[in-house]
mmCIF file of C-alpha atoms in Angstrom:
data_model
loop_
_atom_site.group_PDB
_atom_site.id
_atom_site.type_symbol
_atom_site.label_atom_id
_atom_site.label_comp_id
_atom_site.label_asym_id
_atom_site.label_seq_id
_atom_site.Cartn_x
_atom_site.Cartn_y
_atom_site.Cartn_z
ATOM 1 C CA UNK A 320 24.266 1.614 116.602
ATOM 2 C CA UNK A 321 22.723 2.244 113.031
ATOM 3 C CA UNK A 322 20.835 -1.048 112.474
ATOM 4 C CA UNK A 323 22.516 -1.523 109.159
ATOM 5 C CA UNK A 324 24.547 -4.341 108.620
ATOM 6 C CA UNK A 325 26.785 -5.324 106.040
ATOM 7 C CA UNK A 326 28.548 -8.474 105.329
ATOM 8 C CA UNK A 327 31.744 -9.326 104.503
ATOM 9 C CA UNK A 328 33.568 -6.783 106.039
ATOM 10 C CA UNK A 329 36.473 -7.488 103.824
ATOM 11 C CA UNK A 330 36.764 -8.905 100.723
ATOM 12 C CA UNK A 331 39.451 -10.063 98.400
ATOM 13 C CA UNK A 332 38.667 -10.520 94.454
ATOM 14 C CA UNK A 333 40.934 -11.035 91.605
ATOM 15 C CA UNK A 334 40.272 -8.821 88.085
ATOM 16 C CA UNK A 335 37.621 -9.840 86.072
ATOM 17 C CA UNK A 336 35.836 -11.937 88.900
ATOM 18 C CA UNK A 337 32.289 -11.310 90.179
ATOM 19 C CA UNK A 338 31.264 -9.951 93.640
ATOM 20 C CA UNK A 339 27.924 -9.745 95.930
ATOM 21 C CA UNK A 340 28.170 -7.672 98.854
ATOM 22 C CA UNK A 341 24.911 -8.117 101.164
ATOM 23 C CA UNK A 342 23.203 -5.594 103.506
ATOM 24 C CA UNK A 343 20.080 -5.822 105.848
ATOM 25 C CA UNK A 344 18.527 -2.675 106.950
ATOM 26 C CA UNK A 345 16.098 -1.894 110.149
ATOM 27 C CA UNK A 346 12.583 -3.056 109.466
ATOM 28 C CA UNK A 347 10.419 -0.286 107.665
ATOM 29 C CA UNK A 348 13.607 1.109 105.865
ATOM 30 C CA UNK A 349 11.832 1.295 102.166
ATOM 31 C CA UNK A 350 14.803 2.826 100.924
ATOM 32 C CA UNK A 351 18.637 1.577 100.432
ATOM 33 C CA UNK A 352 21.457 3.492 98.589
ATOM 34 C CA UNK A 353 24.607 2.227 97.971
ATOM 35 C CA UNK A 354 27.790 4.243 97.831
ATOM 36 C CA UNK A 355 31.164 3.638 97.013
ATOM 37 C CA UNK A 356 34.263 5.417 98.865
ATOM 38 C CA UNK A 357 37.515 5.077 97.579
ATOM 39 C CA UNK A 358 40.697 5.591 100.031
ATOM 40 C CA UNK A 359 40.952 9.064 100.714
ATOM 41 C CA UNK A 360 37.734 10.221 98.812
ATOM 42 C CA UNK A 361 34.148 10.841 100.070
ATOM 43 C CA UNK A 362 31.496 8.305 98.962
ATOM 44 C CA UNK A 363 30.078 8.228 95.594
ATOM 45 C CA UNK A 364 26.504 7.418 94.878
ATOM 46 C CA UNK A 365 26.031 4.144 93.145
ATOM 47 C CA UNK A 366 22.412 3.581 93.347
ATOM 48 C CA UNK A 367 18.892 3.603 95.379
ATOM 49 C CA UNK A 368 16.448 1.467 95.593
ATOM 50 C CA UNK A 369 12.940 1.872 96.934
ATOM 51 C CA UNK A 370 10.150 -1.044 97.477
ATOM 52 C CA UNK A 371 12.382 -3.309 95.294
ATOM 53 C CA UNK A 372 12.756 -0.879 92.598
ATOM 54 C CA UNK A 373 15.980 0.941 91.379
ATOM 55 C CA UNK A 374 14.900 4.756 91.424
ATOM 56 C CA UNK A 375 17.945 6.621 91.040
ATOM 57 C CA UNK A 376 21.598 6.004 89.638
ATOM 58 C CA UNK A 377 24.998 7.536 89.627
ATOM 59 C CA UNK A 378 27.666 7.555 87.025
ATOM 60 C CA UNK A 379 28.468 3.714 87.617
ATOM 61 C CA UNK A 380 28.520 1.316 84.804
ATOM 62 C CA UNK A 381 25.967 -1.363 84.112
ATOM 63 C CA UNK A 382 28.170 -4.077 85.717
ATOM 64 C CA UNK A 383 27.099 -2.494 89.353
ATOM 65 C CA UNK A 384 23.662 -4.087 90.041
ATOM 66 C CA UNK A 385 21.699 -4.240 92.628
ATOM 67 C CA UNK A 386 18.360 -5.981 94.291
ATOM 68 C CA UNK A 387 16.406 -5.299 96.980
ATOM 69 C CA UNK A 388 14.350 -7.759 98.761
ATOM 70 C CA UNK A 389 11.159 -7.557 100.865
ATOM 71 C CA UNK A 390 12.655 -8.519 103.956
ATOM 72 C CA UNK A 391 14.858 -5.347 104.269
ATOM 73 C CA UNK A 392 17.753 -6.920 102.841
ATOM 74 C CA UNK A 393 19.784 -5.993 99.882
ATOM 75 C CA UNK A 394 22.494 -6.947 97.707
ATOM 76 C CA UNK A 395 25.020 -4.866 95.332
ATOM 77 C CA UNK A 396 26.667 -7.117 92.605
ATOM 78 C CA UNK A 397 29.624 -6.239 90.568
ATOM 79 C CA UNK A 398 30.686 -8.070 87.301
ATOM 80 C CA UNK A 399 34.158 -8.296 85.741
ATOM 81 C CA UNK A 400 36.064 -6.548 88.567
ATOM 82 C CA UNK A 401 38.693 -4.037 87.761
ATOM 83 C CA UNK A 402 41.679 -2.673 89.885
ATOM 84 C CA UNK A 403 39.588 0.600 90.331
ATOM 85 C CA UNK A 404 36.671 -0.979 92.002
ATOM 86 C CA UNK A 405 38.923 -1.554 94.941
ATOM 87 C CA UNK A 406 37.036 0.537 97.470
ATOM 88 C CA UNK A 407 34.758 0.592 100.733
ATOM 89 C CA UNK A 408 31.027 -0.097 100.156
ATOM 90 C CA UNK A 409 28.835 1.198 102.025
ATOM 91 C CA UNK A 410 25.184 0.480 102.366
ATOM 92 C CA UNK A 411 22.597 3.401 103.411
ATOM 93 C CA UNK A 412 19.166 3.086 104.686
ATOM 94 C CA UNK A 413 16.266 5.187 105.856
ATOM 95 C CA UNK A 414 12.472 4.923 106.329
ATOM 96 C CA UNK A 415 11.731 7.400 104.066
ATOM 97 C CA UNK A 416 9.328 10.443 104.981
ATOM 98 C CA UNK A 417 12.952 13.173 104.908
ATOM 99 C CA UNK A 418 14.323 10.737 107.388
ATOM 100 C CA UNK A 419 18.450 10.750 107.386
ATOM 101 C CA UNK A 420 20.093 8.235 105.858
ATOM 102 C CA UNK A 421 21.818 5.589 108.398
ATOM 103 C CA UNK A 422 25.040 4.258 107.039
ATOM 104 C CA UNK A 423 26.459 0.506 107.689
ATOM 105 C CA UNK A 424 30.261 0.188 108.574
ATOM 106 C CA UNK A 425 31.147 -0.842 104.763
ATOM 107 C CA UNK A 426 32.540 -3.549 102.801
ATOM 108 C CA UNK A 427 36.372 -3.242 101.671
ATOM 109 C CA UNK A 428 36.943 -4.933 98.611
ATOM 110 C CA UNK A 429 40.117 -5.287 97.532
ATOM 111 C CA UNK A 430 40.577 -5.965 93.591
ATOM 112 C CA UNK A 431 44.071 -7.643 92.695
ATOM 113 C CA UNK B 1202 33.079 17.518 87.954
ATOM 114 C CA UNK B 1203 33.406 18.079 91.690
ATOM 115 C CA UNK B 1204 30.072 19.537 92.553
ATOM 116 C CA UNK B 1205 31.103 19.778 96.217
ATOM 117 C CA UNK B 1206 34.314 21.426 97.375
ATOM 118 C CA UNK B 1207 35.694 20.985 100.478
ATOM 119 C CA UNK B 1208 38.570 22.598 102.419
ATOM 120 C CA UNK B 1209 40.805 22.101 104.393
ATOM 121 C CA UNK B 1210 41.953 18.614 103.657
ATOM 122 C CA UNK B 1211 43.583 18.266 106.955
ATOM 123 C CA UNK B 1212 43.002 20.199 110.236
ATOM 124 C CA UNK B 1213 44.858 20.143 113.551
ATOM 125 C CA UNK B 1214 43.688 22.147 116.517
ATOM 126 C CA UNK B 1215 43.957 22.072 120.383
ATOM 127 C CA UNK B 1216 42.002 21.109 122.956
ATOM 128 C CA UNK B 1217 39.324 23.291 123.171
ATOM 129 C CA UNK B 1218 39.666 25.368 120.231
ATOM 130 C CA UNK B 1219 37.177 26.045 117.254
ATOM 131 C CA UNK B 1220 37.416 23.604 114.028
ATOM 132 C CA UNK B 1221 36.135 25.310 111.242
ATOM 133 C CA UNK B 1222 35.518 23.388 107.835
ATOM 134 C CA UNK B 1223 34.087 24.959 104.712
ATOM 135 C CA UNK B 1224 32.276 23.800 101.828
ATOM 136 C CA UNK B 1225 31.290 25.208 98.240
ATOM 137 C CA UNK B 1226 29.016 23.877 96.043
ATOM 138 C CA UNK B 1227 27.766 24.369 92.497
ATOM 139 C CA UNK B 1228 24.826 23.047 92.017
ATOM 140 C CA UNK B 1229 21.772 25.664 92.585
ATOM 141 C CA UNK B 1230 19.324 22.903 92.701
ATOM 142 C CA UNK B 1231 20.882 21.277 96.136
ATOM 143 C CA UNK B 1232 18.645 22.377 98.915
ATOM 144 C CA UNK B 1233 19.658 19.921 101.583
ATOM 145 C CA UNK B 1234 23.361 20.230 103.190
ATOM 146 C CA UNK B 1235 24.492 17.558 105.678
ATOM 147 C CA UNK B 1236 27.453 17.080 107.536
ATOM 148 C CA UNK B 1237 28.825 13.250 108.119
ATOM 149 C CA UNK B 1238 31.267 12.340 110.715
ATOM 150 C CA UNK B 1239 33.379 8.728 109.948
ATOM 151 C CA UNK B 1240 35.817 7.587 112.383
ATOM 152 C CA UNK B 1241 38.173 4.499 111.099
ATOM 153 C CA UNK B 1242 36.410 1.247 110.132
ATOM 154 C CA UNK B 1243 32.959 2.623 110.745
ATOM 155 C CA UNK B 1244 30.645 4.097 108.045
ATOM 156 C CA UNK B 1245 29.810 7.814 108.279
ATOM 157 C CA UNK B 1246 27.499 8.894 110.835
ATOM 158 C CA UNK B 1247 25.013 12.121 110.415
ATOM 159 C CA UNK B 1248 26.216 15.065 112.614
ATOM 160 C CA UNK B 1249 23.989 17.667 111.603
ATOM 161 C CA UNK B 1250 22.213 18.915 108.317
ATOM 162 C CA UNK B 1251 20.571 22.372 107.120
ATOM 163 C CA UNK B 1252 18.071 23.520 104.492
ATOM 164 C CA UNK B 1253 18.430 26.972 103.162
ATOM 165 C CA UNK B 1254 15.412 28.351 104.450
ATOM 166 C CA UNK B 1255 17.682 28.967 107.201
ATOM 167 C CA UNK B 1256 21.382 30.649 107.740
ATOM 168 C CA UNK B 1257 22.441 28.819 110.686
ATOM 169 C CA UNK B 1258 21.829 25.628 112.741
ATOM 170 C CA UNK B 1259 23.024 24.923 116.204
ATOM 171 C CA UNK B 1260 23.109 21.193 117.878
ATOM 172 C CA UNK B 1261 25.665 21.355 121.102
ATOM 173 C CA UNK B 1262 29.002 22.161 120.096
ATOM 174 C CA UNK B 1263 28.056 21.760 116.457
ATOM 175 C CA UNK B 1264 26.788 24.555 114.247
ATOM 176 C CA UNK B 1265 26.345 24.775 110.257
ATOM 177 C CA UNK B 1266 26.523 28.336 108.700
ATOM 178 C CA UNK B 1267 24.560 28.862 105.349
ATOM 179 C CA UNK B 1268 25.286 31.145 102.585
ATOM 180 C CA UNK B 1269 22.967 30.727 99.874
ATOM 181 C CA UNK B 1270 23.924 33.826 97.648
ATOM 182 C CA UNK B 1271 27.578 32.540 97.785
ATOM 183 C CA UNK B 1272 26.678 28.766 97.623
ATOM 184 C CA UNK B 1273 28.746 28.094 100.826
ATOM 185 C CA UNK B 1274 28.409 26.262 103.646
ATOM 186 C CA UNK B 1275 30.745 25.432 107.104
ATOM 187 C CA UNK B 1276 30.913 23.428 109.824
ATOM 188 C CA UNK B 1277 31.813 24.746 113.258
ATOM 189 C CA UNK B 1278 32.941 22.929 116.124
ATOM 190 C CA UNK B 1279 33.159 24.486 119.157
ATOM 191 C CA UNK B 1280 35.396 23.347 122.650
ATOM 192 C CA UNK B 1281 36.871 20.694 120.171
ATOM 193 C CA UNK B 1282 37.562 17.676 121.878
ATOM 194 C CA UNK B 1283 40.284 14.744 120.870
ATOM 195 C CA UNK B 1284 37.305 12.631 120.745
ATOM 196 C CA UNK B 1285 36.020 14.702 117.868
ATOM 197 C CA UNK B 1286 38.968 13.462 116.064
ATOM 198 C CA UNK B 1287 37.618 11.964 112.430
ATOM 199 C CA UNK B 1288 37.031 12.612 109.003
ATOM 200 C CA UNK B 1289 34.463 15.067 108.096
ATOM 201 C CA UNK B 1290 32.338 15.503 105.487
ATOM 202 C CA UNK B 1291 29.774 17.654 103.898
ATOM 203 C CA UNK B 1292 27.261 16.654 101.489
ATOM 204 C CA UNK B 1293 24.448 18.019 99.313
ATOM 205 C CA UNK B 1294 21.328 16.611 97.515
ATOM 206 C CA UNK B 1295 18.028 17.921 95.910
ATOM 207 C CA UNK B 1296 14.791 17.584 96.902
ATOM 208 C CA UNK B 1297 14.823 18.873 100.346
ATOM 209 C CA UNK B 1298 16.547 15.607 101.444
ATOM 210 C CA UNK B 1299 14.084 13.125 100.391
ATOM 211 C CA UNK B 1300 16.197 12.518 97.342
ATOM 212 C CA UNK B 1301 19.148 10.100 98.827
ATOM 213 C CA UNK B 1302 21.622 10.599 96.177
ATOM 214 C CA UNK B 1303 24.184 12.619 98.300
ATOM 215 C CA UNK B 1304 26.623 14.447 96.687
ATOM 216 C CA UNK B 1305 29.874 14.489 99.170
ATOM 217 C CA UNK B 1306 32.808 16.307 99.259
ATOM 218 C CA UNK B 1307 36.269 14.809 99.685
ATOM 219 C CA UNK B 1308 36.838 15.413 103.570
ATOM 220 C CA UNK B 1309 38.507 17.046 106.276
ATOM 221 C CA UNK B 1310 40.822 14.943 108.617
ATOM 222 C CA UNK B 1311 40.616 16.570 111.720
ATOM 223 C CA UNK B 1312 42.963 16.251 114.628
ATOM 224 C CA UNK B 1313 42.311 17.635 117.938
ATOM 225 C CA UNK B 1314 45.441 17.584 120.242
ATOM 226 C CA UNK B 1315 45.129 17.255 123.669
#
């Protein structure tokens, strides 16, 4: 049990719509990262937040945005959904100080 | 550009055998190399990780071998068990692991037959 909870577990959206995915980390986990895992692929880094500020971003367009809240929860928002956005979205958190990332079980997003 | 190349894509091993998964990287700034295990419907879970100041790290039945000059590292699973059947991902990052931007390989689906 990693202590990282994601909701919802599954979601179906239509192309062009917007979606918000949520993550709840353990108390004290100041760093949260989001990853996209397409079917049959390894996770790809979207961005990272540290103490509510974005401090690293992968090769994803601006329509992917996020928020981190003081209560160790965070959100991933995706605007103008495209078919290729269909994937498992993983949230991972860490207390920092060279501690490893702990992943949640992800939200499976299907865009039709 | 695939910065971490993983092979094989799939692997079938008999119970009690040795499973070997290989990864190669291109970015010489990488200095933290974890391996993750993922079961269907679950997120990746950290198995074992190594930094380039050592050539080998062992934890139970799992061993990472690291070759800095060849820019390669591998995972060995000794005495493989059916419960080890999962997808395994190698990954790499910079800044000794304090940078959480992990670059993952494409994964290896391991099947251990009873």
